[in-house]
Coordinates of C-alpha atoms in Angstrom, one line a residue:
M262 CA 0.3 -0.5 0.7
N263 CA 1.3 3.1 -1.2
H264 CA 2.2 6.4 1.6
Q265 CA -0.1 9.0 1.8
L266 CA 0.7 12.1 0.4
R267 CA 0.6 14.6 3.4
G268 CA 3.0 16.4 5.3
V269 CA 6.2 17.9 3.8
I270 CA 8.4 16.3 1.0
I271 CA 11.4 17.0 0.7
P272 CA 12.7 17.4 -3.4
V273 CA 16.1 15.8 -2.3
A274 CA 19.0 17.6 -3.6
T275 CA 22.0 15.2 -5.3
P276 CA 25.3 15.5 -4.4
F277 CA 27.9 15.2 -6.8
D278 CA 31.6 14.2 -6.3
A279 CA 34.3 17.2 -6.0
A280 CA 37.3 15.1 -7.9
D281 CA 35.1 13.7 -11.2
E282 CA 31.5 14.7 -10.6
A283 CA 30.6 11.0 -9.8
V284 CA 27.0 10.7 -8.2
D285 CA 28.3 10.5 -4.4
V286 CA 26.2 7.5 -3.0
A287 CA 27.9 7.6 0.3
A288 CA 27.0 11.1 1.0
L289 CA 23.8 10.4 -0.5
E290 CA 23.3 7.6 2.2
L291 CA 24.2 10.0 5.1
N292 CA 21.9 12.9 3.6
F293 CA 18.9 10.2 3.9
G294 CA 20.4 9.0 7.6
M295 CA 20.2 12.5 8.4
W296 CA 16.8 13.1 6.9
G297 CA 15.4 10.0 8.9
A298 CA 15.5 11.2 12.0
T299 CA 13.3 14.6 11.1
A300 CA 9.6 14.8 10.9
V301 CA 10.0 14.8 7.5
A302 CA 6.6 13.2 5.4
G303 CA 9.5 10.8 2.8
Y304 CA 11.5 12.6 0.0
M305 CA 11.4 13.1 -3.9
V306 CA 14.3 12.3 -5.9
L307 CA 15.2 13.1 -9.3
G308 CA 13.1 16.6 -9.3
T309 CA 14.1 20.1 -10.6
N310 CA 16.4 20.5 -7.1
G311 CA 17.9 16.8 -8.0
E312 CA 19.2 18.2 -11.5
F313 CA 17.4 15.8 -13.3
K314 CA 18.0 17.2 -16.2
A315 CA 22.0 16.5 -15.4
I316 CA 22.0 13.2 -15.1
D317 CA 22.1 9.9 -17.5
D318 CA 19.2 7.3 -17.1
D319 CA 22.0 4.7 -15.1
E320 CA 23.1 7.7 -12.8
S321 CA 19.4 7.6 -12.3
R322 CA 18.8 4.5 -11.5
T323 CA 21.4 4.6 -8.9
V324 CA 19.9 7.5 -7.2
I325 CA 16.9 5.6 -6.7
A326 CA 18.5 2.0 -5.5
T327 CA 20.0 4.3 -2.9
A328 CA 16.6 6.1 -1.8
A329 CA 14.7 2.4 -2.2
A330 CA 17.2 1.3 0.5
N331 CA 17.2 4.3 2.9
K332 CA 14.4 5.8 2.7
G333 CA 12.9 4.2 6.0
D334 CA 9.3 3.8 7.1
K335 CA 8.9 7.5 4.7
T336 CA 7.1 8.1 1.4
L337 CA 9.1 7.9 -1.8
I338 CA 8.9 9.7 -4.8
V339 CA 10.6 9.2 -8.3
G340 CA 10.8 11.5 -10.9
A341 CA 10.1 9.9 -14.4
G342 CA 9.4 12.0 -16.8
R343 CA 11.0 12.8 -20.2
E344 CA 9.6 14.0 -23.5
S345 CA 7.9 11.5 -25.1
T346 CA 5.5 9.0 -24.6
R347 CA 8.0 6.2 -25.2
T348 CA 10.5 7.5 -23.3
T349 CA 8.9 7.8 -20.3
I350 CA 7.7 4.4 -20.2
A351 CA 10.5 3.1 -21.2
F352 CA 12.0 4.7 -18.5
I353 CA 9.9 3.8 -15.4
R354 CA 10.1 0.0 -16.9
T355 CA 13.3 -0.7 -15.8
L356 CA 12.5 0.8 -12.3
E357 CA 10.9 -2.3 -11.8
P358 CA 13.7 -3.9 -9.1
W359 CA 12.3 -0.9 -7.1
A360 CA 9.2 -1.2 -7.3
D361 CA 8.0 -2.0 -4.1
A362 CA 10.4 0.3 -2.8
I363 CA 8.3 3.7 -4.9
D364 CA 5.4 4.9 -3.7
Y365 CA 4.3 7.7 -6.6
I366 CA 6.4 8.1 -9.7
S367 CA 6.4 12.0 -10.2
V368 CA 6.2 13.1 -14.6
L369 CA 7.2 16.4 -15.7
T370 CA 4.9 17.7 -18.2
P371 CA 7.2 17.8 -21.9
N372 CA 7.9 20.8 -22.5
Y373 CA 10.3 20.9 -25.4
F374 CA 7.5 21.7 -28.0
A375 CA 5.6 24.0 -25.9
K376 CA 3.3 24.9 -28.4
L377 CA 2.4 21.4 -29.8
D378 CA 2.0 20.3 -26.0
D379 CA -1.1 21.7 -24.8
G380 CA -5.0 19.5 -23.0
P381 CA -5.6 16.8 -25.9
A382 CA -1.4 15.7 -25.8
L383 CA -1.1 16.1 -22.1
A384 CA -3.9 14.2 -21.6
D385 CA -3.3 11.4 -23.8
F386 CA 0.6 11.3 -22.7
Y387 CA -0.5 11.4 -18.9
T388 CA -3.2 8.8 -19.9
S389 CA -0.5 6.6 -21.2
V390 CA 2.3 6.7 -19.2
A391 CA -0.8 5.9 -16.4
D392 CA -1.5 2.9 -17.8
A393 CA 2.1 1.6 -18.7
S394 CA 3.5 2.5 -14.9
P395 CA 3.6 0.2 -11.7
V396 CA 3.4 2.4 -9.1
P397 CA 0.3 5.8 -9.2
V398 CA 1.3 8.3 -11.0
L399 CA 1.6 12.3 -10.1
L400 CA 1.6 15.4 -12.3
Y401 CA 4.4 17.9 -12.3
V402 CA 3.7 21.0 -12.9
A403 CA 6.8 23.3 -13.3
P404 CA 6.2 26.0 -16.3
G405 CA 9.7 28.5 -14.3
Y406 CA 10.9 25.4 -15.1
A407 CA 9.1 23.5 -18.4
N408 CA 8.8 26.2 -20.7
G409 CA 5.8 27.8 -19.3
V410 CA 3.2 24.0 -20.2
T411 CA 1.0 23.5 -17.5
V412 CA -2.0 20.6 -17.4
P413 CA -5.4 23.3 -17.7
P414 CA -8.0 22.7 -15.4
K415 CA -10.3 21.0 -16.8
V416 CA -7.8 18.3 -18.9
L417 CA -7.2 17.7 -14.7
A418 CA -10.2 16.8 -13.8
E419 CA -9.9 14.2 -16.6
L420 CA -7.1 12.7 -15.9
A421 CA -8.3 12.7 -12.1
D422 CA -10.3 10.2 -12.6
H423 CA -7.9 7.8 -13.8
P424 CA -7.5 4.6 -10.6
N425 CA -3.5 5.4 -12.0
I426 CA -2.9 9.0 -11.3
A427 CA -2.6 9.7 -7.7
G428 CA -2.1 14.0 -7.1
I429 CA 0.2 16.5 -8.8
K430 CA 2.0 18.4 -7.6
D431 CA 1.8 22.2 -8.3
T432 CA 4.5 24.3 -8.7
S433 CA 3.3 27.1 -10.6
P434 CA 2.5 30.5 -9.2
T435 CA -0.7 30.9 -10.0
M436 CA -2.6 27.4 -11.0
M437 CA -2.9 26.4 -7.3
T438 CA -6.1 27.2 -7.3
E439 CA -7.4 26.2 -10.5
Y440 CA -6.4 22.8 -9.2
M441 CA -8.1 23.0 -6.5
V442 CA -11.2 23.8 -7.7
A443 CA -10.6 21.3 -10.5
A444 CA -10.6 18.4 -9.1
G445 CA -13.2 19.2 -5.6
S446 CA -13.2 17.9 -2.9
R447 CA -12.8 13.6 -4.2
D448 CA -10.4 11.9 -1.2
D449 CA -8.5 9.7 -4.1
F450 CA -6.7 12.8 -5.8
A451 CA -3.9 14.8 -3.7
V452 CA -3.3 18.8 -5.2
M453 CA 0.4 19.0 -3.7
A454 CA 2.4 21.7 -3.2
G455 CA 5.9 22.3 -5.4
S456 CA 7.1 25.0 -3.5
L457 CA 7.3 26.8 -0.2
S458 CA 5.4 30.1 -1.8
N459 CA 2.2 28.7 -2.5
I460 CA 1.8 25.9 0.4
M461 CA -0.2 28.1 2.2
T462 CA -2.9 28.4 -0.6
C463 CA -3.0 24.4 -0.7
L464 CA -3.3 24.2 3.1
A465 CA -6.0 26.7 2.8
F466 CA -8.1 24.5 0.7
D467 CA -7.4 21.5 2.2
G468 CA -4.6 20.6 0.7
P469 CA -2.0 18.1 2.0
G470 CA 1.1 19.3 2.0
G471 CA 4.3 20.3 0.1
V472 CA 7.4 19.4 -1.9
V473 CA 9.7 21.8 0.1
S474 CA 13.3 22.7 -1.3
A475 CA 14.3 24.8 2.3
A476 CA 13.5 21.3 3.8
N477 CA 16.7 19.9 2.2
Y478 CA 18.3 21.9 5.2
L479 CA 15.3 22.9 7.5
P480 CA 13.6 19.6 7.6
D481 CA 12.3 19.7 11.1
E482 CA 11.1 23.3 10.8
C483 CA 9.4 22.4 7.6
A484 CA 8.1 20.2 8.8
R485 CA 6.5 21.9 11.5
L486 CA 4.9 24.3 9.6
T487 CA 2.2 21.3 8.3
D488 CA 1.8 20.3 12.4
L489 CA 0.9 23.4 13.8
Y490 CA -1.8 24.0 10.5
F491 CA -3.2 20.4 11.0
T492 CA -2.7 20.3 14.6
A493 CA -2.3 23.7 15.9
S494 CA -4.4 26.6 14.5
P495 CA -4.4 27.9 10.7
E496 CA -3.6 31.4 11.9
A497 CA -0.3 30.0 14.1
A498 CA 0.7 27.7 10.6
R499 CA 0.4 31.3 8.6
R500 CA 2.0 33.6 11.7
Y501 CA 5.1 30.7 11.6
Y502 CA 5.3 30.4 7.9
R503 CA 6.3 34.2 7.7
L504 CA 9.1 33.6 9.3
L505 CA 10.3 30.2 7.2
Q506 CA 9.7 31.9 4.0
G507 CA 11.9 34.9 4.9
V508 CA 14.8 32.1 6.1
A509 CA 13.7 30.2 3.1
K510 CA 14.4 33.2 0.8
S511 CA 17.3 34.3 3.0
G512 CA 18.9 31.3 3.8
G513 CA 19.3 29.3 0.3
G514 CA 16.8 31.0 -2.0
K515 CA 18.7 33.1 -4.6
Q516 CA 20.6 31.3 -6.3
G517 CA 18.5 28.6 -7.3
V518 CA 20.1 24.9 -6.8
A519 CA 23.8 26.2 -5.9
S520 CA 22.7 28.3 -3.2
L521 CA 21.0 25.2 -1.6
K522 CA 23.2 22.6 -1.4
A523 CA 25.6 26.3 0.6
A524 CA 23.1 25.9 2.8
M525 CA 22.8 22.3 3.2
N526 CA 26.7 21.7 3.2
I527 CA 26.3 24.4 6.4
R528 CA 23.7 22.4 7.9
G529 CA 26.1 19.2 8.1
Y530 CA 24.8 17.5 5.3
R531 CA 26.6 16.6 1.9
A532 CA 25.9 18.1 -1.3
G533 CA 28.7 19.6 -2.9
A534 CA 28.0 21.7 -5.8
P535 CA 25.8 21.8 -8.9
R536 CA 27.2 19.9 -12.1
R537 CA 29.0 22.0 -14.1
P538 CA 27.9 24.2 -15.9
L539 CA 26.4 25.9 -13.0
R540 CA 28.9 26.9 -10.6
P541 CA 28.9 27.2 -6.8
I542 CA 28.4 29.9 -4.9
G543 CA 31.1 32.3 -3.6
A544 CA 32.8 32.7 -0.2
E545 CA 31.1 35.7 0.0
A546 CA 27.7 34.6 -0.9
E547 CA 28.5 32.1 1.6
S548 CA 28.6 33.4 4.3
Q549 CA 25.5 35.6 4.0
I550 CA 23.3 32.2 4.0
R551 CA 25.3 31.4 6.9
A552 CA 24.6 34.9 9.2
A553 CA 20.8 34.5 7.8
L554 CA 21.0 30.7 9.1
D555 CA 22.1 31.5 12.2
T556 CA 19.3 34.3 12.4
G557 CA 16.4 33.0 11.1
L558 CA 16.8 29.5 13.2
A559 CA 17.3 31.0 16.3
E560 CA 13.8 32.5 15.4
L561 CA 11.8 29.4 14.3
A562 CA 13.1 28.1 17.3
A563 CA 11.4 30.9 19.8
F564 CA 8.1 30.7 18.1
Q565 CA 5.2 30.7 20.1
A566 CA 1.8 28.8 18.5

């Protein structure tokens, strides 16, 4: 039985060896060991923060095998989207050895031919992938990284009826409300926030939580947000959110995955640097992140619901 999609999911950063940029399995295992002792609900590997576009299929399977062996009792989501229906299904079929450990497969919208990736094309794509997948599928909408492509709400409502499509991860800045309305109040389809910036909208519509970049280096602090919302009060969660958002923006959100990895390194994780052509941040920026985290963590620890 698949784990419930509820709470905060870490979009796992992929560590690379400093010498040759190979996937650093030992570092990834260490990170999973640290995350496993926190209150996060689970992990998503091979997403945007996992630099999946810079990783080949063999390396992807190495990341998946490592995650499957180290997930413990937490949810595991695996990114598997490719640009065509055929290549997406072909890659998913190679994941059979880890099918028992994978709870959901996340599939990004095809986007290279953005004008042609319209509603009917996306409906056919996701239906075909879900028909072929051995585990439930999550739609993944990230227009900022996917040439502006989103799933039309009408298409979302149709895809939600598919028995092997379990939900959507929405990273768009504007579509969350429309997706929530399109999905309705059904309990067999989850509309999850794909970033900290839209998680409060998700929660306000009785959504389950989200995939939050900052959870890579602030796992318990991010998990506390949904815990406050579900068990204390929405008002307390909103006050806490304002603090958390400030820490995330100043402590790891200004230079994308390079800043995120720097914040992880500062916090004791082994993230290394992004894979070239992306560049690591400089010493001055790292010093600013360290100071922001020191201040922000103290504020979060002092928060009273």
